[in-house]
C-alpha cells in the first residue's frame, strides 16, 4: 500500500467521527441503524480499524452522502453536479450540497394539490432557513400559521413543531438550508424588517 493510500485511509476515521457528531448521532444509534457493532465503529473512528467497502457502504447510506465524501476522494475535472432528487412525504428534495456534516442545502418542491392539506407538524433536531422562490408557502410553526409569498424567508429551530405546504393549492418551490443546532442564517434584511419566524 503506497503512502498516498495510507494518508487517505488515515483520514477516514476523523472524518467519520466529525460527520457523526455533526449529525448528533451516538455510536449506539449508528450501530443500530447500520448493523455494524458499536466497538467496530469506535475502532474505525479512532483509526484502530481500517476502512473497508463493507463498513463504509452502510455508513454512506445512513448519512445519505456519496461514498467518495467518506474517504475524501478528489473531485474529477467534471464541474457538473449530478443531483439525485429525494422524494419524501409527497415532496421532492434536490440536494444542492455534497459536503458531509455542517449545513446542508436543498431545493424543495411542493406539488400542486387539488384540495387543501391538513397540517401534520413534525419536530426534529436542527435549525432551518428557507426562501420561497415560486408559489405561496404555508408555514405552520408552533401556534402560528404563516403565508409566505415569493421572496420571503424564514428561519426556525426545528425542535418547534412545524409543517410546510401550499397556501393556495399551487406548486411551491423553495430553497432550504438545514444545519445542526445553534447554526443560524440572518433573514429579512432591509428597510422594513419584521421579526423572523424563529423569534415570534
Tab-separated table of C-alpha atoms in Angstrom:
chain	number	residue	atom	x	y	z
A	1	UNK	CA	0.000	0.000	0.000
A	2	UNK	CA	1.515	3.372	-1.020
A	3	UNK	CA	1.814	6.443	1.193
A	4	UNK	CA	-0.991	8.297	-0.628
A	5	UNK	CA	-3.430	5.436	0.059
A	6	UNK	CA	-2.278	5.304	3.691
A	7	UNK	CA	-2.931	9.027	4.071
A	8	UNK	CA	-6.448	8.689	2.593
A	9	UNK	CA	-7.341	5.783	4.906
A	10	UNK	CA	-5.858	7.526	7.962
A	11	UNK	CA	-8.175	10.493	7.349
A	12	UNK	CA	-11.345	8.360	7.172
A	13	UNK	CA	-11.709	7.855	10.950
A	14	UNK	CA	-11.645	11.549	11.958
A	15	UNK	CA	-13.954	12.368	9.029
A	16	UNK	CA	-16.467	9.744	10.165
A	17	UNK	CA	-16.346	10.956	13.771
A	18	UNK	CA	-16.888	14.597	12.730
A	19	UNK	CA	-19.784	13.612	10.476
A	20	UNK	CA	-21.486	11.569	13.198
A	21	UNK	CA	-21.122	14.381	15.749
A	22	UNK	CA	-22.383	16.989	13.266
A	23	UNK	CA	-25.499	14.863	12.770
A	24	UNK	CA	-25.967	14.433	16.531
A	25	UNK	CA	-25.860	10.615	16.331
A	26	UNK	CA	-24.455	8.398	19.091
A	27	UNK	CA	-22.307	5.346	18.399
A	28	UNK	CA	-25.099	3.175	19.788
A	29	UNK	CA	-27.647	4.791	17.475
A	30	UNK	CA	-25.348	4.424	14.470
A	31	UNK	CA	-24.724	0.760	15.308
A	32	UNK	CA	-28.476	0.122	15.464
A	33	UNK	CA	-29.030	1.807	12.078
A	34	UNK	CA	-26.113	0.286	10.154
A	35	UNK	CA	-25.864	-3.161	11.740
A	36	UNK	CA	-22.159	-2.548	12.383
A	37	UNK	CA	-21.159	-3.184	16.005
A	38	UNK	CA	-20.522	-0.215	18.281
A	39	UNK	CA	-16.981	-1.423	19.064
A	40	UNK	CA	-16.149	-1.719	15.340
A	41	UNK	CA	-17.468	1.785	14.672
A	42	UNK	CA	-15.441	3.148	17.599
A	43	UNK	CA	-12.245	1.488	16.327
A	44	UNK	CA	-12.972	2.736	12.808
A	45	UNK	CA	-13.339	6.336	14.015
A	46	UNK	CA	-10.207	6.156	16.177
A	47	UNK	CA	-8.119	4.716	13.328
A	48	UNK	CA	-7.590	1.350	15.037
A	49	UNK	CA	-9.645	-0.347	12.324
A	50	UNK	CA	-9.017	0.113	8.594
A	51	UNK	CA	-11.955	1.261	6.475
A	52	UNK	CA	-13.360	-1.338	4.077
A	53	UNK	CA	-16.118	-1.153	1.492
A	54	UNK	CA	-18.211	-3.475	3.661
A	55	UNK	CA	-18.055	-0.962	6.544
A	56	UNK	CA	-18.332	2.243	4.504
A	57	UNK	CA	-21.366	1.338	2.373
A	58	UNK	CA	-23.887	1.186	5.252
A	59	UNK	CA	-22.396	4.402	6.678
A	60	UNK	CA	-22.781	6.213	3.335
A	61	UNK	CA	-26.414	5.039	3.143
A	62	UNK	CA	-27.149	6.131	6.712
A	63	UNK	CA	-25.580	9.579	6.269
A	64	UNK	CA	-27.039	9.895	2.735
A	65	UNK	CA	-23.715	11.042	1.262
A	66	UNK	CA	-21.635	9.741	-1.658
A	67	UNK	CA	-19.021	7.131	-0.732
A	68	UNK	CA	-16.354	9.482	-2.142
A	69	UNK	CA	-17.178	12.011	0.601
A	70	UNK	CA	-16.427	9.474	3.341
A	71	UNK	CA	-12.961	8.706	2.016
A	72	UNK	CA	-12.185	12.235	0.819
A	73	UNK	CA	-11.669	11.162	-2.782
A	74	UNK	CA	-10.525	14.026	-5.018
A	75	UNK	CA	-13.093	15.502	-7.371
A	76	UNK	CA	-12.781	14.781	-11.077
A	77	UNK	CA	-12.322	17.578	-13.600
A	78	UNK	CA	-16.038	17.482	-14.459
A	79	UNK	CA	-17.635	20.542	-12.771
A	80	UNK	CA	-21.185	19.254	-13.162
A	81	UNK	CA	-23.098	18.220	-10.048
A	82	UNK	CA	-25.224	15.140	-10.637
A	83	UNK	CA	-28.275	15.756	-8.494
A	84	UNK	CA	-30.408	12.857	-7.287
A	85	UNK	CA	-33.869	14.009	-6.174
A	86	UNK	CA	-35.191	12.569	-2.921
A	87	UNK	CA	-38.964	12.122	-2.614
A	88	UNK	CA	-40.423	12.211	0.880
A	89	UNK	CA	-43.873	12.993	2.274
A	90	UNK	CA	-45.129	13.680	-1.261
A	91	UNK	CA	-42.492	16.398	-1.785
A	92	UNK	CA	-39.249	16.463	-3.790
A	93	UNK	CA	-35.914	17.459	-2.236
A	94	UNK	CA	-32.981	18.151	-4.576
A	95	UNK	CA	-29.635	18.229	-2.701
A	96	UNK	CA	-27.514	21.225	-3.663
A	97	UNK	CA	-24.541	20.474	-1.399
A	98	UNK	CA	-22.326	17.416	-1.069
A	99	UNK	CA	-20.156	18.223	1.939
A	100	UNK	CA	-20.668	15.748	4.805
A	101	UNK	CA	-21.890	17.323	8.024
A	102	UNK	CA	-22.483	21.020	8.646
A	103	UNK	CA	-25.133	22.950	6.737
A	104	UNK	CA	-26.987	21.041	4.009
A	105	UNK	CA	-28.677	22.881	1.098
A	106	UNK	CA	-31.753	21.650	-0.778
A	107	UNK	CA	-34.221	22.849	-3.359
A	108	UNK	CA	-37.667	21.710	-2.226
A	109	UNK	CA	-40.691	21.317	-4.490
A	110	UNK	CA	-44.197	21.012	-3.050
A	111	UNK	CA	-46.538	19.769	-5.810
A	112	UNK	CA	-49.872	21.392	-6.582
A	113	UNK	CA	-52.704	19.943	-4.505
A	114	UNK	CA	-56.315	19.609	-5.750
A	115	UNK	CA	-57.661	20.110	-2.225
A	116	UNK	CA	-56.255	21.715	0.943
A	117	UNK	CA	-53.986	19.527	3.060
A	118	UNK	CA	-54.318	19.101	6.801
A	119	UNK	CA	-51.082	20.197	8.540
A	120	UNK	CA	-49.193	17.422	10.322
A	121	UNK	CA	-46.446	19.285	12.254
A	122	UNK	CA	-43.199	17.419	12.960
A	123	UNK	CA	-40.180	18.082	15.187
A	124	UNK	CA	-36.528	17.047	14.886
A	125	UNK	CA	-33.044	18.243	15.840
A	126	UNK	CA	-31.523	21.135	13.932
A	127	UNK	CA	-32.137	24.616	12.570
A	128	UNK	CA	-33.750	25.528	9.248
A	129	UNK	CA	-33.627	28.543	6.949
A	130	UNK	CA	-35.910	28.773	3.918
A	131	UNK	CA	-36.507	31.135	0.994
A	132	UNK	CA	-39.588	30.990	-1.252
A	133	UNK	CA	-38.723	31.007	-4.971
A	134	UNK	CA	-42.164	30.458	-6.541
A	135	UNK	CA	-45.708	29.948	-5.305
A	136	UNK	CA	-47.138	30.748	-1.901
A	137	UNK	CA	-45.866	28.746	1.065
A	138	UNK	CA	-47.952	27.929	4.113
A	139	UNK	CA	-45.677	27.583	7.136
A	140	UNK	CA	-47.263	26.278	10.315
A	141	UNK	CA	-44.824	26.960	13.136
A	142	UNK	CA	-45.983	26.176	16.647
A	143	UNK	CA	-49.168	28.196	17.166
A	144	UNK	CA	-48.509	30.449	14.159
A	145	UNK	CA	-49.921	29.918	10.658
A	146	UNK	CA	-47.908	31.986	8.160
A	147	UNK	CA	-48.348	32.660	4.439
A	148	UNK	CA	-45.074	33.433	2.624
A	149	UNK	CA	-45.072	34.798	-0.980
A	150	UNK	CA	-42.062	34.586	-3.336
A	151	UNK	CA	-39.053	36.455	-1.959
A	152	UNK	CA	-39.966	35.857	1.676
A	153	UNK	CA	-37.629	33.974	4.026
A	154	UNK	CA	-37.943	32.411	7.466
A	155	UNK	CA	-35.696	30.660	9.973
A	156	UNK	CA	-36.629	28.486	12.919
A	157	UNK	CA	-35.487	25.858	15.382
A	158	UNK	CA	-36.820	22.526	14.106
A	159	UNK	CA	-37.472	21.383	17.680
A	160	UNK	CA	-40.563	23.603	17.328
A	161	UNK	CA	-43.480	21.719	15.661
A	162	UNK	CA	-43.535	22.805	12.001
A	163	UNK	CA	-45.190	21.943	8.678
A	164	UNK	CA	-44.712	23.197	5.122
A	165	UNK	CA	-47.383	23.146	2.434
A	166	UNK	CA	-49.013	25.128	-0.353
A	167	UNK	CA	-51.018	28.148	0.796
A	168	UNK	CA	-53.298	28.215	-2.254
A	169	UNK	CA	-53.076	24.704	-3.731
A	170	UNK	CA	-50.465	25.672	-6.324
A	171	UNK	CA	-46.920	24.332	-6.663
A	172	UNK	CA	-44.311	25.862	-4.340
A	173	UNK	CA	-40.542	25.971	-4.912
A	174	UNK	CA	-38.167	26.982	-2.143
A	175	UNK	CA	-34.546	26.821	-1.063
A	176	UNK	CA	-33.767	25.243	2.293
A	177	UNK	CA	-30.614	25.352	4.407
A	178	UNK	CA	-30.631	22.820	7.206
A	179	UNK	CA	-27.936	22.843	9.863
A	180	UNK	CA	-27.062	21.487	13.296
A	181	UNK	CA	-28.437	23.083	16.446
A	182	UNK	CA	-27.103	26.588	17.024
A	183	UNK	CA	-26.287	27.443	13.389
A	184	UNK	CA	-28.423	30.311	12.078
A	185	UNK	CA	-28.806	32.469	8.991
A	186	UNK	CA	-29.841	36.134	9.030
A	187	UNK	CA	-33.065	36.798	7.139
A	188	UNK	CA	-35.294	39.669	6.025
A	189	UNK	CA	-32.770	42.500	5.902
A	190	UNK	CA	-33.703	45.895	4.586
A	191	UNK	CA	-35.780	48.969	5.312
A	192	UNK	CA	-38.693	47.138	6.901
A	193	UNK	CA	-37.531	44.194	8.975
A	194	UNK	CA	-40.306	42.284	10.727
A	195	UNK	CA	-39.497	39.576	13.240
A	196	UNK	CA	-38.245	36.292	11.803
A	197	UNK	CA	-40.415	33.233	12.278
A	198	UNK	CA	-37.934	31.912	14.820
A	199	UNK	CA	-38.404	34.836	17.176
A	200	UNK	CA	-42.172	35.189	17.028
